[in-house]
PDB file of C-alpha atoms in Angstrom:
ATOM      1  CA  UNK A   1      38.312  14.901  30.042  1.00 95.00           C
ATOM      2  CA  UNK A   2      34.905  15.848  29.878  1.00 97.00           C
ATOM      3  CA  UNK A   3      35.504  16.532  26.176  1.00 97.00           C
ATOM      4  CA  UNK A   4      36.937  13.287  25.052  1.00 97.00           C
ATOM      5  CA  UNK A   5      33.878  11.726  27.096  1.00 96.00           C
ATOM      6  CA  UNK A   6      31.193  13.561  25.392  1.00 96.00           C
ATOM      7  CA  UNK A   7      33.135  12.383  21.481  1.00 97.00           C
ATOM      8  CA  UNK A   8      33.136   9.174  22.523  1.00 95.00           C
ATOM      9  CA  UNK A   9      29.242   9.127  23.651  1.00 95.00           C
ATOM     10  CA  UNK A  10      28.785  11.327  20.424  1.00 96.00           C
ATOM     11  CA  UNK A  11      30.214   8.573  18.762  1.00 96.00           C
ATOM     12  CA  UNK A  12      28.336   5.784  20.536  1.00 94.00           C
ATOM     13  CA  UNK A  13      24.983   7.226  20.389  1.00 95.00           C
ATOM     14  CA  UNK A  14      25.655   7.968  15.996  1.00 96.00           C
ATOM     15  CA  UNK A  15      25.493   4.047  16.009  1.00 96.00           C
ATOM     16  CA  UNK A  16      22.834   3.523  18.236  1.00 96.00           C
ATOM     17  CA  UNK A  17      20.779   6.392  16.359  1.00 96.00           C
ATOM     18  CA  UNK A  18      21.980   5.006  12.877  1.00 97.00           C
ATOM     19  CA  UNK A  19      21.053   1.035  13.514  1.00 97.00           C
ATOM     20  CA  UNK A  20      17.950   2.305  14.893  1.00 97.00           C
ATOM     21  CA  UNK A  21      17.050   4.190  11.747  1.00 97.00           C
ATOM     22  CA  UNK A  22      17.979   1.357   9.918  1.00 98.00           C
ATOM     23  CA  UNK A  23      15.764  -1.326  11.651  1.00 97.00           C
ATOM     24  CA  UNK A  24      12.646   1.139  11.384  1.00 98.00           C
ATOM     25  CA  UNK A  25      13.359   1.968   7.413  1.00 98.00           C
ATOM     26  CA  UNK A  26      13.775  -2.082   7.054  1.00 98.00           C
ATOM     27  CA  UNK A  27       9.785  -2.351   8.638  1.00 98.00           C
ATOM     28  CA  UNK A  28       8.283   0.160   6.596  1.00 97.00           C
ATOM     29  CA  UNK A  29      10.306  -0.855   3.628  1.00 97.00           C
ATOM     30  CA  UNK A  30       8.734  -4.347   4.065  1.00 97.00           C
ATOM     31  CA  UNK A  31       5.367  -2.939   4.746  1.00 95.00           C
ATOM     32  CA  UNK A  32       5.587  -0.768   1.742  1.00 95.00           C
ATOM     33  CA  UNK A  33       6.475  -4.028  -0.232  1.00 95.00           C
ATOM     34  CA  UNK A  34       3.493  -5.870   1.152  1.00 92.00           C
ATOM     35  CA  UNK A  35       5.810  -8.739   2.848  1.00 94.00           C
ATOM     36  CA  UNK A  36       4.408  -8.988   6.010  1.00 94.00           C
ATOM     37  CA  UNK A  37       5.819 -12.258   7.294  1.00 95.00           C
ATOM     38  CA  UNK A  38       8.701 -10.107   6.945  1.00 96.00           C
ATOM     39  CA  UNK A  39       7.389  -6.793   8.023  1.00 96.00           C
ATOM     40  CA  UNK A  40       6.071  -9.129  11.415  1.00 97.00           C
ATOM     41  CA  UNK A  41       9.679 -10.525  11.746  1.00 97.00           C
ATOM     42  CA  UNK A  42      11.573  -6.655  11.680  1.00 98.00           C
ATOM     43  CA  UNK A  43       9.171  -5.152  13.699  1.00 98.00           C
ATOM     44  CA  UNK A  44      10.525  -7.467  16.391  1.00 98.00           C
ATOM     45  CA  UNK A  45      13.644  -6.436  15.955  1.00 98.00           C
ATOM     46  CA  UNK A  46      12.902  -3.235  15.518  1.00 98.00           C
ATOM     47  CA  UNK A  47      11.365  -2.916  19.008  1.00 98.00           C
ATOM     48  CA  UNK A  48      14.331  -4.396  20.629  1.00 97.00           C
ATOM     49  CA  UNK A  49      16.425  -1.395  18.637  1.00 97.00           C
ATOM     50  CA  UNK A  50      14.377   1.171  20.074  1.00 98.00           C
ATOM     51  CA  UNK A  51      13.899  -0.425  23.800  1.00 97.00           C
ATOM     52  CA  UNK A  52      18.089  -0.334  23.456  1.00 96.00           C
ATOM     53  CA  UNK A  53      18.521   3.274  22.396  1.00 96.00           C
ATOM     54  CA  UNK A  54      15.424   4.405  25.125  1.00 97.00           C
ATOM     55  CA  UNK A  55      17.695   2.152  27.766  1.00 96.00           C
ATOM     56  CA  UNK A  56      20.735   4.035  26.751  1.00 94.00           C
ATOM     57  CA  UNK A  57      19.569   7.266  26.963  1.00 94.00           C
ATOM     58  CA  UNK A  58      19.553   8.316  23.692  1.00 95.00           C
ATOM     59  CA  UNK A  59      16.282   7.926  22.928  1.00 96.00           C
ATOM     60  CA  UNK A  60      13.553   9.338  25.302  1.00 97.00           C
ATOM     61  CA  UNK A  61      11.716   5.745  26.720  1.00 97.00           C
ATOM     62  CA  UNK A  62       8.467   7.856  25.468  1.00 98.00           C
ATOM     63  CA  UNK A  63       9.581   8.588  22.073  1.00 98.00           C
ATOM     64  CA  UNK A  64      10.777   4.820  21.326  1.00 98.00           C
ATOM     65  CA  UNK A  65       6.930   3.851  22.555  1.00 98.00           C
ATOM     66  CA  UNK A  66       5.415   6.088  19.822  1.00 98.00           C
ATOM     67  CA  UNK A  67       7.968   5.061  17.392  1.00 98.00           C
ATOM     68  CA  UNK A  68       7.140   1.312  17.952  1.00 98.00           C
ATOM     69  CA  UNK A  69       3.272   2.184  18.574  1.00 98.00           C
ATOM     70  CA  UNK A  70       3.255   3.274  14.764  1.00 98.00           C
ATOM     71  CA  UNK A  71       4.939   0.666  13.474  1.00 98.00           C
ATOM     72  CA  UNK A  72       3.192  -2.185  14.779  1.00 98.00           C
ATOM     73  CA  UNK A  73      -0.368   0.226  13.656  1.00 98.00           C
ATOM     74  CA  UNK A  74       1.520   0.151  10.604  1.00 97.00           C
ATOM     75  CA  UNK A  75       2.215  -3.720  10.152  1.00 97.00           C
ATOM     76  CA  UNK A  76      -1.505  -4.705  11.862  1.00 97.00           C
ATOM     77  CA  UNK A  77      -2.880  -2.245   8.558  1.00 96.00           C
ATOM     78  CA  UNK A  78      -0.537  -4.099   6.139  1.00 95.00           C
ATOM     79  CA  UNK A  79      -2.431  -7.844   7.809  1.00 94.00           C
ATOM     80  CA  UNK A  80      -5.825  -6.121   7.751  1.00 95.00           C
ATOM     81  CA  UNK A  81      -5.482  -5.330   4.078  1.00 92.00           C
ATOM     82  CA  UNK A  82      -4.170  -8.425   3.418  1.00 91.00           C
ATOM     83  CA  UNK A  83      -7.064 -10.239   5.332  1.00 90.00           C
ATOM     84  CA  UNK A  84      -9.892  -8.450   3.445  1.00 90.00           C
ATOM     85  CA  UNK A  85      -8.174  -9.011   0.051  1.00 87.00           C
ATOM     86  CA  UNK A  86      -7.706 -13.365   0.856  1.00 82.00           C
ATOM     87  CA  UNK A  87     -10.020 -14.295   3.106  1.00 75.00           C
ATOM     88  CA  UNK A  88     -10.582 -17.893   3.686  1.00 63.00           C
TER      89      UNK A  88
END
């Protein structure tokens, strides 16, 4: 029993893992692109990915902090650059 539980939480916790991945390579992605609207918009979601996968255990709640902690650093430096380059 304890075997089939721990595949099907393997399982569970791939997706979790893998959408998470996906939301923070989508930010950065956008970031790298210079799209901030964008980069503003998946952050968002991004966070809500991570606060999921720290609520279901398969993320440590500290880890997800950093992880969102550097992205938002990352997407306030993408509207600082753009701010110095238009002001208005």
């Amino acid at each position: 029993k304890r075997a089939r539980q721990a595949q099907a939480r393997t399982v569970r916790n791939l997706h979790v893992r893998s959408t998470t991945r996906g939301a923070v390579r989508r930010v950065r992605v956008a970031c790298a692109t210079g799209n901030l609207a964008q980069a503003q918009e998946l952050l968002r979601e991004a966070s809500r990915q991570l606060d999921k996968a720290a609520g279901k255990g398969v993320l440590h709640r500290n880890a997800a902090a950093r992880r969102k902690s550097r992205l938002a650093r990352l997407v306030a430096s993408l509207a600082k650059r753009q701010a110095e380059q238009n002001p208005a």
